Short mmCIF file of N, CA and C in Angstrom, two decimals:
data_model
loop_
_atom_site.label_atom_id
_atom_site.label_comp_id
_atom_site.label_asym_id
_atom_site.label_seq_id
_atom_site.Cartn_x
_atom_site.Cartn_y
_atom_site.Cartn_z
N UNK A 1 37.28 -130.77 243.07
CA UNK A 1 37.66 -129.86 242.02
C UNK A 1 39.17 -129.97 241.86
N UNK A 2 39.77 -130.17 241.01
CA UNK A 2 41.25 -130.41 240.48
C UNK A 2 41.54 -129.44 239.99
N UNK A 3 42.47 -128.41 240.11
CA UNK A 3 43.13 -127.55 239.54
C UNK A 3 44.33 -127.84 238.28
N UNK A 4 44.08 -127.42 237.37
CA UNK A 4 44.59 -128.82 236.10
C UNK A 4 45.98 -127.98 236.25
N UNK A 5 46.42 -126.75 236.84
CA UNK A 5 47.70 -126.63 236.43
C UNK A 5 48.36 -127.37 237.14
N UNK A 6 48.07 -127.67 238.34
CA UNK A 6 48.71 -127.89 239.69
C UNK A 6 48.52 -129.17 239.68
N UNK A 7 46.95 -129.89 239.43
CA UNK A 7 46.14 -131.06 239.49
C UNK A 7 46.10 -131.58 241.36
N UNK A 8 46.04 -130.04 242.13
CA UNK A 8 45.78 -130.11 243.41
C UNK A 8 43.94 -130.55 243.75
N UNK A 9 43.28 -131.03 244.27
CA UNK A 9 42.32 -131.41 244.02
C UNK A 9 41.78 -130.87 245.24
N UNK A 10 42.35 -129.89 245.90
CA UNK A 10 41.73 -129.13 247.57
C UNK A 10 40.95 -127.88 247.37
N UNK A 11 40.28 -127.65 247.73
CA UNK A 11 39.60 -126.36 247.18
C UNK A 11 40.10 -125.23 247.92
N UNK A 12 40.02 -124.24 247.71
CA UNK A 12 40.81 -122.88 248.26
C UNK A 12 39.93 -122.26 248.27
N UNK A 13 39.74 -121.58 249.51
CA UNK A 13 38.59 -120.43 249.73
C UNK A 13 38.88 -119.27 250.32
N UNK A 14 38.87 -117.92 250.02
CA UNK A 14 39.13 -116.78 250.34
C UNK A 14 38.33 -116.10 250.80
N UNK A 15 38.28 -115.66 252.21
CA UNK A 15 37.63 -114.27 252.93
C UNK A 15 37.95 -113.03 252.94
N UNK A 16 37.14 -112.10 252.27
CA UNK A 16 37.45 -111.02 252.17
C UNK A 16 36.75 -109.83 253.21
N UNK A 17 37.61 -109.47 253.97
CA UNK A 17 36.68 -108.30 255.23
C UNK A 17 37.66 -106.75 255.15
N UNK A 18 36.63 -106.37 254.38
CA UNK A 18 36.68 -104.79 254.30
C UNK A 18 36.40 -103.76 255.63
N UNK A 19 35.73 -104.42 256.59
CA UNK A 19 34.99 -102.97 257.42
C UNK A 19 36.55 -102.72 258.37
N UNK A 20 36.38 -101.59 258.62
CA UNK A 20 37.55 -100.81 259.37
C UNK A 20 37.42 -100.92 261.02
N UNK A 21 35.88 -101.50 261.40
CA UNK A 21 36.00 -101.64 262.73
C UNK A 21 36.43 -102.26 263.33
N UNK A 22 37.42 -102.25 265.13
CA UNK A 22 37.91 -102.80 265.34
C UNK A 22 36.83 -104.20 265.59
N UNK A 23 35.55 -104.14 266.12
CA UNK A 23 34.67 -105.31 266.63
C UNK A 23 34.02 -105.36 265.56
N UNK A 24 34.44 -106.06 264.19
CA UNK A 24 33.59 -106.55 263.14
C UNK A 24 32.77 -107.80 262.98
N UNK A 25 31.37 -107.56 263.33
CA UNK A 25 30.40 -108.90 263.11
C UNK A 25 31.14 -109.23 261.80
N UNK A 26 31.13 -108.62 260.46
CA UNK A 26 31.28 -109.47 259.56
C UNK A 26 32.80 -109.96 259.37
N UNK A 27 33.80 -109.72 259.97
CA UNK A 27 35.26 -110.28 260.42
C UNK A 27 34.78 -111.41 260.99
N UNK A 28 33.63 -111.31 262.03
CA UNK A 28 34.06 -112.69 262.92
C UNK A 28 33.13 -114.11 261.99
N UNK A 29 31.75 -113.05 261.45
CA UNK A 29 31.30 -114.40 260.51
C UNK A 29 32.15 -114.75 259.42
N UNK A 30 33.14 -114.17 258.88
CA UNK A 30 33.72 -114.58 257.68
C UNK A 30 35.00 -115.82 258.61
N UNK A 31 35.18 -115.60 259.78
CA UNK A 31 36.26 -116.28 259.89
C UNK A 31 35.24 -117.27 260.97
N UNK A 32 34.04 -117.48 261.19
CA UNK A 32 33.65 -118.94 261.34
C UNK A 32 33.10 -119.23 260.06
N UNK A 33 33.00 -119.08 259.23
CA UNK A 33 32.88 -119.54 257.82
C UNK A 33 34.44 -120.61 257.22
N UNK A 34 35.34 -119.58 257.47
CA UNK A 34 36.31 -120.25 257.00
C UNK A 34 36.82 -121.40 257.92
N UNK A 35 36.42 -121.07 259.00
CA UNK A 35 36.72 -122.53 259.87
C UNK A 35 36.34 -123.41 259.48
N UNK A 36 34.82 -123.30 259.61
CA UNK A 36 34.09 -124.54 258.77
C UNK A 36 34.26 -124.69 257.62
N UNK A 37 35.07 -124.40 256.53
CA UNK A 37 35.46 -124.85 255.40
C UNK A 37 36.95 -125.43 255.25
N UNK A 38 37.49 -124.57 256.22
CA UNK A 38 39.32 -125.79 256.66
C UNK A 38 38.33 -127.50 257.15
N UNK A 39 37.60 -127.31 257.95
CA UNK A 39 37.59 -128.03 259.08
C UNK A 39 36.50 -129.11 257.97
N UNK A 40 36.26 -128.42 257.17
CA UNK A 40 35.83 -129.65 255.96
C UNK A 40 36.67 -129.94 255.02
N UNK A 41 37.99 -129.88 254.99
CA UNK A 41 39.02 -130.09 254.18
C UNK A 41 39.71 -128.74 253.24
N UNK A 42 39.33 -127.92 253.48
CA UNK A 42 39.25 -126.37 252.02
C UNK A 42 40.77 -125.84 252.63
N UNK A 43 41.36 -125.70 251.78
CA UNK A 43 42.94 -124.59 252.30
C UNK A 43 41.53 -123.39 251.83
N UNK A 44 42.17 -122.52 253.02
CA UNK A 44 41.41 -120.99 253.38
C UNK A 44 42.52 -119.90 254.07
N UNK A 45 42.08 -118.91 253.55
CA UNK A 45 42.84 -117.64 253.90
C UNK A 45 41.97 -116.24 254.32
N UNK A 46 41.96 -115.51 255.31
CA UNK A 46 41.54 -114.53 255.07
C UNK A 46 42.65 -113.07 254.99
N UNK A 47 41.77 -112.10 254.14
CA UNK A 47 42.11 -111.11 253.47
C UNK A 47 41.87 -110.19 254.33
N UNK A 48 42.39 -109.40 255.21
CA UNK A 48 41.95 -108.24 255.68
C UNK A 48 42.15 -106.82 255.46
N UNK A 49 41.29 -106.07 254.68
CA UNK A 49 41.97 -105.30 254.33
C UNK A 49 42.36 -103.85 254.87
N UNK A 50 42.25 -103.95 256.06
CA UNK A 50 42.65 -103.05 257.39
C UNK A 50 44.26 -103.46 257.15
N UNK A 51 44.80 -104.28 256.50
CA UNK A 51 46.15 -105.02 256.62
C UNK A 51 47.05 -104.46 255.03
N UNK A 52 46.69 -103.23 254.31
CA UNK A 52 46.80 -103.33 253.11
C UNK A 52 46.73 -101.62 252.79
N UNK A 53 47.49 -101.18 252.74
CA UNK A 53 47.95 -99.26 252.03
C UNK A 53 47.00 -99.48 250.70
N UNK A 54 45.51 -99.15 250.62
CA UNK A 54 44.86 -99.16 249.41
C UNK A 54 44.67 -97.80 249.28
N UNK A 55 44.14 -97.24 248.06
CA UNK A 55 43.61 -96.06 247.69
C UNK A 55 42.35 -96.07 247.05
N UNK A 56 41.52 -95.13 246.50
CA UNK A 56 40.60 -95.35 245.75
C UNK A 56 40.89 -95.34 243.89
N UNK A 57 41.08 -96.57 243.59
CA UNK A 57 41.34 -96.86 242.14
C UNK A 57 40.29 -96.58 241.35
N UNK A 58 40.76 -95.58 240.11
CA UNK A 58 39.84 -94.86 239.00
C UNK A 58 40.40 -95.01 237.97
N UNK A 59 41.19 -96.46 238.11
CA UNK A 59 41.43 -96.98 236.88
C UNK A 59 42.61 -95.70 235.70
N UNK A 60 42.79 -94.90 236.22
CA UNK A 60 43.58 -93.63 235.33
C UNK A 60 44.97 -93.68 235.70
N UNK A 61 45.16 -94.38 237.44
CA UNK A 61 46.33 -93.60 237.90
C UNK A 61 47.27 -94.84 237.55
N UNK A 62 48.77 -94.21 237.08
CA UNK A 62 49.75 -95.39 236.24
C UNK A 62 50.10 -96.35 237.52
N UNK A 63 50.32 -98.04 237.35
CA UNK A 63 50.49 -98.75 238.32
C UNK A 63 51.92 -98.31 239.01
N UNK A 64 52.73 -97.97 238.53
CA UNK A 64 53.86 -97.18 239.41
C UNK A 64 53.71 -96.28 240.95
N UNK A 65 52.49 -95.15 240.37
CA UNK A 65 52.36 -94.14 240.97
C UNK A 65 51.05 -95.41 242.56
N UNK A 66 50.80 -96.30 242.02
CA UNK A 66 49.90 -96.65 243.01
C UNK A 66 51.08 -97.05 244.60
N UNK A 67 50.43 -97.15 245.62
CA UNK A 67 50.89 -98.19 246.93
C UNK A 67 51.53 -99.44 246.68
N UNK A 68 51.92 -99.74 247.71
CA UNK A 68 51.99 -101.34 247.25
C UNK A 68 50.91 -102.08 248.00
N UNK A 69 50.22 -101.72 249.05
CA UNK A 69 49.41 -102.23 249.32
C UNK A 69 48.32 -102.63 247.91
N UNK A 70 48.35 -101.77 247.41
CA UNK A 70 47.55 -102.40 245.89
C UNK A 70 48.20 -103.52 245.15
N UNK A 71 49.35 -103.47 244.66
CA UNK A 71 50.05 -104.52 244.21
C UNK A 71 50.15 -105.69 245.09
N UNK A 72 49.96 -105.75 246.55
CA UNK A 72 50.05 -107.07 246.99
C UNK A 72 48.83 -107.03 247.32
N UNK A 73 48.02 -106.63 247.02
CA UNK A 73 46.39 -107.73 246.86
C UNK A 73 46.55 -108.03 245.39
N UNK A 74 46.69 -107.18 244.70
CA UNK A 74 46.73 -107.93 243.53
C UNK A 74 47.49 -109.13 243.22
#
């Protein structure tokens, strides 16, 4: 897959792990997932979002007044 802005041709894959527990089954399957997708060539990142000042977005509140943990996932 070629990314036509860039014309990088590596695929990029993102893990996203929401649960708040410290011993997360789905933390640890998302990050042997992403192993096996580096380890098949993929640039990979995971997202944790235990790592991130979020709130609950209702779409009303002005992007100013939000965290920045919202703005840097976004």
């Amino acid at each position: 897959m070629t990314n036509p802005i860039s014309g990088d041709a590596r695929v990029r894959i993102v893990g996203i792990v929401g649960s708040l527990r410290t011993v997360s089954y789905t933390r640890m399957a998302v990050k042997v997932a992403l192993a096996g997708a580096k380890k098949a060539g993929a640039e990979t990142q995971l997202i944790d979002l235990r790592d991130y000042d979020l709130v609950f977005c209702d779409g009303e509140t002005p992007d100013e007044d939000l965290p920045a943990g919202v703005h840097r996932l976004r």
